[in-house]
GROMACS .gro file of C-alpha atoms in nm:
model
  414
    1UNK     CA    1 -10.127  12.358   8.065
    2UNK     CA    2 -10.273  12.127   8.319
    3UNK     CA    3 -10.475  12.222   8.695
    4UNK     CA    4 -10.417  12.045   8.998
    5UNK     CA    5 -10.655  12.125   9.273
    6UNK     CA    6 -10.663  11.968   9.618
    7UNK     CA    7 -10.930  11.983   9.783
    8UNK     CA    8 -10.974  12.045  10.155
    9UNK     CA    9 -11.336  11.897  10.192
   10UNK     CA   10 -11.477  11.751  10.536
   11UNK     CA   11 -11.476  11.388  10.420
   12UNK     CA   12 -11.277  11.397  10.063
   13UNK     CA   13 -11.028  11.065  10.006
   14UNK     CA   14 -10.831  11.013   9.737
   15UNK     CA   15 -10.483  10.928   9.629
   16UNK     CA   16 -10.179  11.072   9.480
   17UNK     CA   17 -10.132  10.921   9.175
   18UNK     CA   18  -9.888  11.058   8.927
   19UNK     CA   19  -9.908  11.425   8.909
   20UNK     CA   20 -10.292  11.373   8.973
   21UNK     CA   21 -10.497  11.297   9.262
   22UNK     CA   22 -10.690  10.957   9.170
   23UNK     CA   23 -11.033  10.967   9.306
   24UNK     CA   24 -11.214  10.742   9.539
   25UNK     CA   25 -11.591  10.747   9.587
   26UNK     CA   26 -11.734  10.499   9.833
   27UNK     CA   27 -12.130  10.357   9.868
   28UNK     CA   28 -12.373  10.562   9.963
   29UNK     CA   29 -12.386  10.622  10.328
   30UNK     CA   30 -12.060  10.495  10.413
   31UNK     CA   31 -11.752  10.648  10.493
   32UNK     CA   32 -11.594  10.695  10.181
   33UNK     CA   33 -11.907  10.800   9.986
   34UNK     CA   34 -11.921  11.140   9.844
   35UNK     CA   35 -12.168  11.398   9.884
   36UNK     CA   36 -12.320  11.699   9.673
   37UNK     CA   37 -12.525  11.985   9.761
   38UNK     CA   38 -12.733  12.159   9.518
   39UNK     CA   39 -12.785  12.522   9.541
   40UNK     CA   40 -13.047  12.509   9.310
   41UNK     CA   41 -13.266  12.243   9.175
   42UNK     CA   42 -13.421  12.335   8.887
   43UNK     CA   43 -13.373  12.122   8.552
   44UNK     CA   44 -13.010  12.218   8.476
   45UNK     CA   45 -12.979  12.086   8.836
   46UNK     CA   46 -13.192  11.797   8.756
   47UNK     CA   47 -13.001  11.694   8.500
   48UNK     CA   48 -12.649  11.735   8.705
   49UNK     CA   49 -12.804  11.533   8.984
   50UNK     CA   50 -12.834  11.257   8.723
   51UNK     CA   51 -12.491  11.308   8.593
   52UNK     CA   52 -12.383  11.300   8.923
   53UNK     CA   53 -12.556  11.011   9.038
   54UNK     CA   54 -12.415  10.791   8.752
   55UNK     CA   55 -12.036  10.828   8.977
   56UNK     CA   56 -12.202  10.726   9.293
   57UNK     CA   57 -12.264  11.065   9.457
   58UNK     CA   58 -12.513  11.117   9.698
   59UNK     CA   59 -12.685  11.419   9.608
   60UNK     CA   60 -12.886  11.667   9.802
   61UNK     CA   61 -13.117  11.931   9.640
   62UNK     CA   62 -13.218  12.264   9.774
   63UNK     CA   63 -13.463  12.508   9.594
   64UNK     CA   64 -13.690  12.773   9.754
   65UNK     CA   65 -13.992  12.558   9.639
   66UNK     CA   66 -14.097  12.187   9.691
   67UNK     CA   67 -14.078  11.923   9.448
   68UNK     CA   68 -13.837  12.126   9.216
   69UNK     CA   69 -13.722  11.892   8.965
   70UNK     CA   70 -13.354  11.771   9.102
   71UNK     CA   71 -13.546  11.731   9.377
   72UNK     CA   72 -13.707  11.445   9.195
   73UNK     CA   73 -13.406  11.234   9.156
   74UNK     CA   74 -13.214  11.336   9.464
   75UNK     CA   75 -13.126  11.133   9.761
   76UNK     CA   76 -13.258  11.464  10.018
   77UNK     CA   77 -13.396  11.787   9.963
   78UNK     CA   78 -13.468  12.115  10.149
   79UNK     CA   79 -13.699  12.363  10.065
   80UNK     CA   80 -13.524  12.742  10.151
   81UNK     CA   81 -13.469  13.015  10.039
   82UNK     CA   82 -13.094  12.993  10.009
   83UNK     CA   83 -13.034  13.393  10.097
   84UNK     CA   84 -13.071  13.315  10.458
   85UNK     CA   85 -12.787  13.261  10.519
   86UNK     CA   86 -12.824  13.139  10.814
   87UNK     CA   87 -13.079  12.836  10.723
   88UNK     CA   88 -12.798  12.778  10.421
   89UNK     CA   89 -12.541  12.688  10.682
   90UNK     CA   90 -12.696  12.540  10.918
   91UNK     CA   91 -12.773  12.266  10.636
   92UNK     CA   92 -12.403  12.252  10.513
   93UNK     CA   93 -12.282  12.206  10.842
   94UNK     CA   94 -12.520  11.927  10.895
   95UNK     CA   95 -12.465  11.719  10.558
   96UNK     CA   96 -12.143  11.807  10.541
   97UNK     CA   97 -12.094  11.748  10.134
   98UNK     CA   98 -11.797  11.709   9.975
   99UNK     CA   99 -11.942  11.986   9.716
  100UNK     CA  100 -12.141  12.257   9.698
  101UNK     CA  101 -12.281  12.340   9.355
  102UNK     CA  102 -12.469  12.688   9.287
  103UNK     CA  103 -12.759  12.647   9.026
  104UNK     CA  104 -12.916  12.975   9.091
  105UNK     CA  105 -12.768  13.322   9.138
  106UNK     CA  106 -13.021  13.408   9.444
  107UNK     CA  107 -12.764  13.275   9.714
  108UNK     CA  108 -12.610  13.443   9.992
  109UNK     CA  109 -12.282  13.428   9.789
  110UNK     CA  110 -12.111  13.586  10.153
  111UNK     CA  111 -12.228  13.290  10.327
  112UNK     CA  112 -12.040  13.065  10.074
  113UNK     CA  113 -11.698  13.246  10.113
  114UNK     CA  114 -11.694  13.164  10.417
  115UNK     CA  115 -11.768  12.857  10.456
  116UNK     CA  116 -11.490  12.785  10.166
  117UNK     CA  117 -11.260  12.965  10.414
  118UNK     CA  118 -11.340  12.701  10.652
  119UNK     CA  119 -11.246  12.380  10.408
  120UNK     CA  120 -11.550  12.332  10.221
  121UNK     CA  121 -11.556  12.291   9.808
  122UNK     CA  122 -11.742  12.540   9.599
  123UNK     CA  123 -11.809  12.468   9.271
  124UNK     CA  124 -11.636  12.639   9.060
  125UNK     CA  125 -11.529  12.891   9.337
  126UNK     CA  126 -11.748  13.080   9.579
  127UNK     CA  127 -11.541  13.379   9.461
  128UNK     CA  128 -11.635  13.287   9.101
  129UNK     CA  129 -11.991  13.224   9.228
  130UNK     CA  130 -11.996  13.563   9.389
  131UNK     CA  131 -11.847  13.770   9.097
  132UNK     CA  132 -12.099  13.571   8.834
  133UNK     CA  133 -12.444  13.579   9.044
  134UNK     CA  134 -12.414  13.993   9.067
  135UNK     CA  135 -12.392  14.145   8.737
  136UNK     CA  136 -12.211  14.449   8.878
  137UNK     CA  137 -11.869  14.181   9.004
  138UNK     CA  138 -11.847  14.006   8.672
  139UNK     CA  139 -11.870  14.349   8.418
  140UNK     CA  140 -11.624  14.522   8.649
  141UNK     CA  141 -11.397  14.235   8.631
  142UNK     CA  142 -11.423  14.164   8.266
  143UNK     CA  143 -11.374  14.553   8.105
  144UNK     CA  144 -11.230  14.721   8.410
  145UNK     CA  145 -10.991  14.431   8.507
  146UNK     CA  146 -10.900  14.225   8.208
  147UNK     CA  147 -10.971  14.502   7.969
  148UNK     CA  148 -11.251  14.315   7.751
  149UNK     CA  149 -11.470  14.497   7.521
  150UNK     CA  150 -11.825  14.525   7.623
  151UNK     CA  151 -12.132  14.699   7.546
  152UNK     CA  152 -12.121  15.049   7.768
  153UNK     CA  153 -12.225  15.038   8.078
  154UNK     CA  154 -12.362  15.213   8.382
  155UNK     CA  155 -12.517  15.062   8.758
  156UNK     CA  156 -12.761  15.246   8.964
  157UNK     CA  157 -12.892  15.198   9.312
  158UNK     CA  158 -13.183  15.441   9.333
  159UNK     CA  159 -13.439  15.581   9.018
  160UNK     CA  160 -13.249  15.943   8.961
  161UNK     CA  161 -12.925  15.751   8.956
  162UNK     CA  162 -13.132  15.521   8.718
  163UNK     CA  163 -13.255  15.852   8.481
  164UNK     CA  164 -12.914  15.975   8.518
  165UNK     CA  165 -12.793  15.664   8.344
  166UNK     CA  166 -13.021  15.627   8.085
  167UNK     CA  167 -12.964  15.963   8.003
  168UNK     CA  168 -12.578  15.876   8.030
  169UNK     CA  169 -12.592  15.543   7.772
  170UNK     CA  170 -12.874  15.689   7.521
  171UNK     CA  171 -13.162  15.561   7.419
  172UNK     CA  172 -13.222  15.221   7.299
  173UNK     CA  173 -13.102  15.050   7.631
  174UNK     CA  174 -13.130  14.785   7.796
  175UNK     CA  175 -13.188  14.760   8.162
  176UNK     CA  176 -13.126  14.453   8.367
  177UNK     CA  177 -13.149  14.388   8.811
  178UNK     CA  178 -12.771  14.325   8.908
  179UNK     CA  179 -12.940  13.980   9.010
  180UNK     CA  180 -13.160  13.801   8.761
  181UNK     CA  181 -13.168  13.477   8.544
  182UNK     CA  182 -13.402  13.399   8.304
  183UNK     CA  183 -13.505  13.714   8.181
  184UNK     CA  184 -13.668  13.806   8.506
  185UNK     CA  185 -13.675  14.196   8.525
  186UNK     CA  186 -13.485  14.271   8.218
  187UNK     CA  187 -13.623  14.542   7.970
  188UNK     CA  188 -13.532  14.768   7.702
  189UNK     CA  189 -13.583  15.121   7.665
  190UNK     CA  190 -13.691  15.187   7.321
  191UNK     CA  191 -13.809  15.537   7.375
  192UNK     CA  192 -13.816  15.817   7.652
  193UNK     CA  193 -14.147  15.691   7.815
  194UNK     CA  194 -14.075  15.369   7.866
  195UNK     CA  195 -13.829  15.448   8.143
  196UNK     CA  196 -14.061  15.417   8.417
  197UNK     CA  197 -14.192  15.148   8.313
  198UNK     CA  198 -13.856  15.004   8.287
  199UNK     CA  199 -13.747  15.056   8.653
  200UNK     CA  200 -14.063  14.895   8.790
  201UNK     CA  201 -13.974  14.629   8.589
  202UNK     CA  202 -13.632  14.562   8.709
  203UNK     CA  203 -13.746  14.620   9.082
  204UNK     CA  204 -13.999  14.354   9.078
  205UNK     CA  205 -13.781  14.098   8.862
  206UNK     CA  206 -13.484  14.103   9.079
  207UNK     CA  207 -13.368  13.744   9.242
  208UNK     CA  208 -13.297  13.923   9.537
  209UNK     CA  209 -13.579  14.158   9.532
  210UNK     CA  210 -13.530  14.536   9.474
  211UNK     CA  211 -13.206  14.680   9.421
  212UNK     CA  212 -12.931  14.796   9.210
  213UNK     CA  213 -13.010  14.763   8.819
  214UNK     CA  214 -12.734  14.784   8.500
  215UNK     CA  215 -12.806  14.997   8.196
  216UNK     CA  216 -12.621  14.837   7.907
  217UNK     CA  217 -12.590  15.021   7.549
  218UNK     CA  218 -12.770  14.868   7.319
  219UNK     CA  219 -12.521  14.681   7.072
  220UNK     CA  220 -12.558  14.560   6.721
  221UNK     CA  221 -12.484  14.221   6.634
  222UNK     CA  222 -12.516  13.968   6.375
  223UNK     CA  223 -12.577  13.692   6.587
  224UNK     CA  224 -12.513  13.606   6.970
  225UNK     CA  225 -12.301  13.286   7.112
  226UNK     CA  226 -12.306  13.070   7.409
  227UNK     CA  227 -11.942  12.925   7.400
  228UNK     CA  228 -11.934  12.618   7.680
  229UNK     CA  229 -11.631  12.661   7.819
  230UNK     CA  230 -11.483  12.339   8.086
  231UNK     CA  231 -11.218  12.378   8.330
  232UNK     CA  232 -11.105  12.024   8.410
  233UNK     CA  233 -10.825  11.845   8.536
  234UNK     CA  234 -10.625  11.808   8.181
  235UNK     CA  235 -10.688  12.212   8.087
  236UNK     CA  236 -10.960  12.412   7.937
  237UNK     CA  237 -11.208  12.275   7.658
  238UNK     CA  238 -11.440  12.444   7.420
  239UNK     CA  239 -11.769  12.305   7.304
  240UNK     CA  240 -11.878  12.393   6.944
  241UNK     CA  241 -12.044  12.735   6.946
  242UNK     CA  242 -12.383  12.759   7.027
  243UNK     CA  243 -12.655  12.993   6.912
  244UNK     CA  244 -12.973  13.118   7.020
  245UNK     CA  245 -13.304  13.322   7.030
  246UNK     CA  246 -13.415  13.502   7.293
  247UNK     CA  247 -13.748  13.638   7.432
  248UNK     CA  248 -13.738  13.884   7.666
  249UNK     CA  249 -13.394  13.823   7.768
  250UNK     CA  250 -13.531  13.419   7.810
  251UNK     CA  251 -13.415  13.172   7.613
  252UNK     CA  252 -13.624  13.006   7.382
  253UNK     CA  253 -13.409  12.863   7.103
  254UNK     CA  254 -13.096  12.684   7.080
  255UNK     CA  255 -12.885  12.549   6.795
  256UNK     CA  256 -12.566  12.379   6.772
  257UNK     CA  257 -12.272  12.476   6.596
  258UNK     CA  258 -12.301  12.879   6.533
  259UNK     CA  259 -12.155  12.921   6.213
  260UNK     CA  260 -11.812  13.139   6.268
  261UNK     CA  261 -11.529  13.245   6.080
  262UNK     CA  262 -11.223  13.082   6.219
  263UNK     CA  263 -11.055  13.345   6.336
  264UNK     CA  264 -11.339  13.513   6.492
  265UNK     CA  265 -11.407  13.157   6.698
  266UNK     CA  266 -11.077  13.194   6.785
  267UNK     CA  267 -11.091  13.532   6.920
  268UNK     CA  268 -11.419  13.429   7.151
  269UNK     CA  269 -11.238  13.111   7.298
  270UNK     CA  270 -10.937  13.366   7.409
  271UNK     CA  271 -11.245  13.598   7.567
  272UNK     CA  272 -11.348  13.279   7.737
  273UNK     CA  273 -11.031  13.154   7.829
  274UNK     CA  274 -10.950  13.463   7.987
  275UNK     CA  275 -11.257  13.535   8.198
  276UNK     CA  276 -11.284  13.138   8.276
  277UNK     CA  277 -10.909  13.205   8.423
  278UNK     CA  278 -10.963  13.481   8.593
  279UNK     CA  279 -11.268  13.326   8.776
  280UNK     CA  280 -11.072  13.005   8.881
  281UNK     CA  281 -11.211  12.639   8.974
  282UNK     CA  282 -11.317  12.305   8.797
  283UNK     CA  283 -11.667  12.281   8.588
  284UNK     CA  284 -11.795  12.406   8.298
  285UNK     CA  285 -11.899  12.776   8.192
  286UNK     CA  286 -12.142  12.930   8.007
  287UNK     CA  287 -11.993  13.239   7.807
  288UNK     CA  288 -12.185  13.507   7.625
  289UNK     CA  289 -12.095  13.698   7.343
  290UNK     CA  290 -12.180  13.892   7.094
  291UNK     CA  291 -12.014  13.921   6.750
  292UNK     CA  292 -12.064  14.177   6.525
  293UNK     CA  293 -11.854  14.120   6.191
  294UNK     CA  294 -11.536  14.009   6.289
  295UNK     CA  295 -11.555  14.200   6.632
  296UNK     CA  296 -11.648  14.023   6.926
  297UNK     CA  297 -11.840  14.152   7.270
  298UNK     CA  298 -11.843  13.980   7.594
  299UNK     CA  299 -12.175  13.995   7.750
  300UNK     CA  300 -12.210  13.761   8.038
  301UNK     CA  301 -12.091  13.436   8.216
  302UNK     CA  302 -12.263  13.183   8.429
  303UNK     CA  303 -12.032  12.938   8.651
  304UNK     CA  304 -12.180  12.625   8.576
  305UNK     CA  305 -12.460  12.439   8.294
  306UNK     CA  306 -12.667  12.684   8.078
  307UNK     CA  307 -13.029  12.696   7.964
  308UNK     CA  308 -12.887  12.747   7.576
  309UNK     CA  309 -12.644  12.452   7.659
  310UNK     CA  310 -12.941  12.209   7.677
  311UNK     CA  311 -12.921  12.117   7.291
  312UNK     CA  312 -12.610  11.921   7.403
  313UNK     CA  313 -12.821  11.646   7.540
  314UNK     CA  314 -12.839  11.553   7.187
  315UNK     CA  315 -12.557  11.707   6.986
  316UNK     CA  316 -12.253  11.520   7.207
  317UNK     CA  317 -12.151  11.189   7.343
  318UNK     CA  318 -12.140  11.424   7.709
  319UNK     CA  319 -12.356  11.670   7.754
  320UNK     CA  320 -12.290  11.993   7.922
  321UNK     CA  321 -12.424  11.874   8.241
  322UNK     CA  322 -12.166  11.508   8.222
  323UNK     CA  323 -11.935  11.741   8.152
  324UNK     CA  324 -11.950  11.976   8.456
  325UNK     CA  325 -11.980  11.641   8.661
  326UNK     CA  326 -11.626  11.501   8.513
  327UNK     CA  327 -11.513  11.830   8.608
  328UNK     CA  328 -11.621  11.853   8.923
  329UNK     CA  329 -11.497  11.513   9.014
  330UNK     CA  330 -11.155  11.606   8.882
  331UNK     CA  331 -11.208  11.281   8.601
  332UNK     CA  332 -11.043  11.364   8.298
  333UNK     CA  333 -11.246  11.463   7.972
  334UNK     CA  334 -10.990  11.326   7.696
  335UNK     CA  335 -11.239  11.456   7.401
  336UNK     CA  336 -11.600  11.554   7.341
  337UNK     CA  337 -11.781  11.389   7.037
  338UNK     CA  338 -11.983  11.607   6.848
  339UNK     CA  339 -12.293  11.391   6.671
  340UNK     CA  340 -12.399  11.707   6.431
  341UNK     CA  341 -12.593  11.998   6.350
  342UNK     CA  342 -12.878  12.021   6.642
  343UNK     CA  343 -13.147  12.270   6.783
  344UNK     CA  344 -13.348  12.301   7.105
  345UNK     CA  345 -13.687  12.452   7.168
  346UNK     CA  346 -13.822  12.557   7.539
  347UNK     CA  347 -14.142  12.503   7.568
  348UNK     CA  348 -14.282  12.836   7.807
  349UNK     CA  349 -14.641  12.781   7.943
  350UNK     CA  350 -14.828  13.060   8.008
  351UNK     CA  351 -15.083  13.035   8.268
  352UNK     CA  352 -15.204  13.004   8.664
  353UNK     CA  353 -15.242  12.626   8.746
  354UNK     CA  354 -15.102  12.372   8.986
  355UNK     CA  355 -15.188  12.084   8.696
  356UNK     CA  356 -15.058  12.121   8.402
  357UNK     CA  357 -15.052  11.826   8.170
  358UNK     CA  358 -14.871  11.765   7.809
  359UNK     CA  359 -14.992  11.562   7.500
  360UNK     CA  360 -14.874  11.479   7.186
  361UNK     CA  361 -14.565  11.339   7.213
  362UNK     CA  362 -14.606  11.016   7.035
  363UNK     CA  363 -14.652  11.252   6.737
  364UNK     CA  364 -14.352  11.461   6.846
  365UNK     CA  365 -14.117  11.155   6.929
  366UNK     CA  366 -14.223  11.024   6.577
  367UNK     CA  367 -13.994  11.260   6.410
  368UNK     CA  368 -13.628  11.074   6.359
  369UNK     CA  369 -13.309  11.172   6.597
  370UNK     CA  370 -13.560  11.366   6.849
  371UNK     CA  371 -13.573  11.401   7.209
  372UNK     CA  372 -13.729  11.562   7.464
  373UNK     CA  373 -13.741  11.636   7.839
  374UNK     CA  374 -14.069  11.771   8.053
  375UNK     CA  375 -13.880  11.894   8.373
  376UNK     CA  376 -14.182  11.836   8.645
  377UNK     CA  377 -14.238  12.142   8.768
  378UNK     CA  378 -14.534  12.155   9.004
  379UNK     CA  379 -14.708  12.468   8.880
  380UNK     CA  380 -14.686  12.794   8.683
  381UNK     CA  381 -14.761  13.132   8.734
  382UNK     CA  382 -14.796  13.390   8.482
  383UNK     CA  383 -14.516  13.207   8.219
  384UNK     CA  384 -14.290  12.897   8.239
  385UNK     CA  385 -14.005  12.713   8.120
  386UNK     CA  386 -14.180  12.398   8.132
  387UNK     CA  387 -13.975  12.139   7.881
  388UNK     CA  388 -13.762  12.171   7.571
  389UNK     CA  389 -13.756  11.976   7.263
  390UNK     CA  390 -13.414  11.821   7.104
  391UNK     CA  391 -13.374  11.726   6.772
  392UNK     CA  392 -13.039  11.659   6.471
  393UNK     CA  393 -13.001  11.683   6.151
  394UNK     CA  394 -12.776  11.690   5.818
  395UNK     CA  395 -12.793  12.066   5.918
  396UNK     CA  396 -12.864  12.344   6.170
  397UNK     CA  397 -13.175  12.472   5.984
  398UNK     CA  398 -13.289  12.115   5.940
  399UNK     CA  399 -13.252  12.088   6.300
  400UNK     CA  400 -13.451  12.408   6.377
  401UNK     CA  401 -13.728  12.284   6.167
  402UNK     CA  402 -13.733  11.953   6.335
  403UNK     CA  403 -13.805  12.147   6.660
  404UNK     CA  404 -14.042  12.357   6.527
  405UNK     CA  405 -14.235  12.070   6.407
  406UNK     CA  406 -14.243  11.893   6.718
  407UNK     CA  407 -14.351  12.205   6.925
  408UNK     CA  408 -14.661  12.188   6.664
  409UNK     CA  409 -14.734  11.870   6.810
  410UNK     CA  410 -14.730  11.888   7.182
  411UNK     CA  411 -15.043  12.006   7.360
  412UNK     CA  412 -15.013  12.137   7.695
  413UNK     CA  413 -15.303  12.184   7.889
  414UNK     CA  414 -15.307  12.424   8.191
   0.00000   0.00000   0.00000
C-alpha cells in the first residue's frame, strides 16, 4: 500500500509527478525555500534540525529555554513556553513554515488543530500530536478503540479518585502525569505508604503542571521494545527492534536489535502498524511494548524520533532522525541498512551548575566503531540527560560493553 498526502501549506510548491508529488525546495530566503518549525529543541530536535538542514530547509527552533541545543544549529529561535497558545501562534503566523514539528508533549496541542484547520502542516498530525502528548487520548484509543492489549488501567483527576484507583489496579503500580516525558513524575507504588508520596510526585513532574495522573498495573515482562515505526511516501517501515534500560521511567540504555522470536516480531509490527494507522501522517514513530513470552503489550507511542532510537546514529546508513526528515519531506526511503549489533549509553549529570564541562574523550573515542554526541545544554538542575555514547560490535553484548567502557572514561565536571 502506498500514501499520498497533499499538503495545503502557506508557501508549499511542488509537482505532480506520476502518482507522486515531486518536491521542490528553493534557497533559503527565497520564494521557493521551505521552512520548519520546531516545537521543541532539545537533542532529538537537534539532530532533526541537522537532518533537515542537509535538504535545504530553513529551520526555526522553539524551546521554553535559551540556547537549547537545535537552537544551536538553527537558522531562528524563540524562547516560549509553547502552552500559550497564544505566543505559539502568533509565531506561526509570522514565519509561516511549511511544517510544524512537535518535539515535546508540553504544547497547546488545541492551538495546533486549529491552525491545521486553517492549511498549515503538522507533523505527523496535530490530531496524532494531540492523542500522543496526553497519555489519557492515546490508551483510550489503543485498548478502547482498536482493541489492543495493555497493562490495566485507570486516570484520576483529584487524590481520592487517585486512592480509589490504586485501590482499583492493586498494589505494585505504577503511576504516571497524563503529560510527562522523560520520566518526569512517574513512580511506582511498591507498597501502601508510598501512595502519597506517589501523588506528590506526579503533581510536581507533570509537563503541564498539576493534573490528571494514570495508574497502570504493573506487568511482567521479559524484556521491553522500542519498535521505530516510519510512515513515508512508499508505505510503512520497521526498524530492527530496539531494547532498553530504564531508570526511573528515563532512559538510560539502548541496544540494537532486541532479540525476538519471529513470530512474536511479527505480532509487535501489526501492534505498530495498527496504532501508526490509526494516528495518520508522514514521519517516524516510536512504539512501546512489552513482551512477555510470546504475548505482546502495547505501552506507549511518541509521534516522532525517540530517546531509545538514538543508537541508530550508529547502527544504520539513516538514522531515526534522516529518517523522519525523508518522511516528512515526502522523499522516498527505498531501504534502511542495518551496520550491526549496537548499544547507546545516556550520560545523566547530576548536579546544580550553569558550567558543566566533559573530559576524557580521547580515551573514550579510542575504543573502535564508537561515537558520541554532548548535546550543549546550558545547565542542569537536580539530574540531566547531558550526552550519550554510541558504539558496534560483532554483538549486542559486545556493544553494551563497549559503552560501558567508554562511560568509564568520560569525566564530567559540574
Amino acid at each position: 500500500m502506498s500514501f499520498l498526502y497533499i499538503f495545503a501549506s502557506k508557501s508549499t510548491s511542488s509537482t505532480l509527478f506520476g502518482n507522486h508529488i515531486m518536491l521542490e525546495i528553493g534557497t533559503l530566503n527565497r520564494p521557493r525555500g521551505k521552512k520548519a518549525v520546531l516545537c521543541g529543541s532539545g537533542e532529538l530536535g537537534k539532530e532533526i534540525a541537522i537532518e533537515l538542514q542537509r535538504f535545504g530547509i530553513q529551520v526555526v527552533a522553539l524551546d521554553k529555554y535559551a540556547d537549547a541545543p537545535a537552537m544551536h544549529v538553527a537558522y531562528k529561535s524563540y524562547v516560549v513556553s509553547m502552552l500559550d497558545g497564544k505566543r505559539l501562534r502568533e509565531i506561526i503566523e509570522a514565519e509561516k513554515p511549511d511544517f510544524i514539528i512537535p518535539e515535546v508533549e508540553a504544547i497547546d496541542t488545541k492551538t495546533l488543530m486549529e491552525l491545521e484547520k486553517e492549511g498549515y502542516n503538522v507533523i505527523p498530525t496535530a490530531n496524532a500530536t494531540f492523542l500522543t502528548m496526553n497519555r489519557e487520548g492515546i490508551r483510550r484509543l489503543a485498548a478502547e478503540e482498536l482493541g489492543i492489549k495493555t497493562s490495566p488501567y485507570k486516570f484520576a483527576a483529584t487524590e481520592d479518585e487517585f486512592r480509589a484507583a490504586v485501590d482499583e489496579i492493586g498494589i505494585p503500580c505504577v503511576v504516571k502525569p497524563i503529560m510527562s516525558s522523560s520520566g518526569h513524575g512517574q513512580s511506582v507504588i511498591k507498597s501502601a505508604g508510598d501512595i502519597d508520596r506517589s501523588w506528590h510526585i506526579a503533581q510536581e513532574g507533570g509537563r503541564a503542571g498539576a493534573g490528571k495522573v494514570i495508574v497502570e498495573g504493573f506487568v511482567k515482562f521479559d524484556y521491553e521494545i522500542t519498535l521505530l515505526t516510519v510512515r513515508h511516501i512508499g508505505g510503512t517501515s520497521f526498524l530492527e527492534p530496539i531494547g532498553h534500560y530504564q531508570k526511573d521511567g528515563d532512559y538510560q540504555e539502548s541496544w540494537q536489535p532486541q532479540p525476538m522470536k519471529p513470530e512474536v516480531l511479527e505480532k509487535a509490527q501489526k501492534i505498530a502498524e495498527k496504532v501508526t494507522s490509526a494516528l495518520g501522517g508522514r514521519g517516524i514513530f516510536g512504539v512501546e511494548m512489552f513482551v512477555q513470552g510470546d504475548e505482546v503489550i502495547f505501552s506507549e507511542v511518541s509521534p516522532r524520533p525517540h530517546d531509545t532510537g538514538m543508537v541508530t546514529m550508529i547502527s544504520q546508513d539513516l538514522s531515526e532522525f534522516a529518517l523522519h526528515a525523508r518522511a516528512v519531506l515526502g522523499l522516498p526511503i527505498p531501504d534502511i541498512a542495518f551496520h550491526g549489533p549496537s548499544a547507546s549509553k545516556a550520560i545523566v549529570v547530576d548536579g546544580d551548575s550553569h558550567d558543566i564541562t566533559f573530559s576524557g574523550l580521547e580515551d573514550a573515542l579510542s575504543i573502535p566503531d564508537t561515537s558520541m554526541r554532548i548535546f550543549g545544554k546550558p545547565s542542569v538542575n537536580g539530574h540531566r540527560r547531558m550526552a550519550v555514547l554510541l558504539a558496534r560490535a560483532e554483538s549486542v553484548d559486545a556493544a553494551r560493553k563497549k559503552v560501558q567502557e567508554m562511560a568509564s572514561k568520560i569525566v564530567v565536571t559540574v
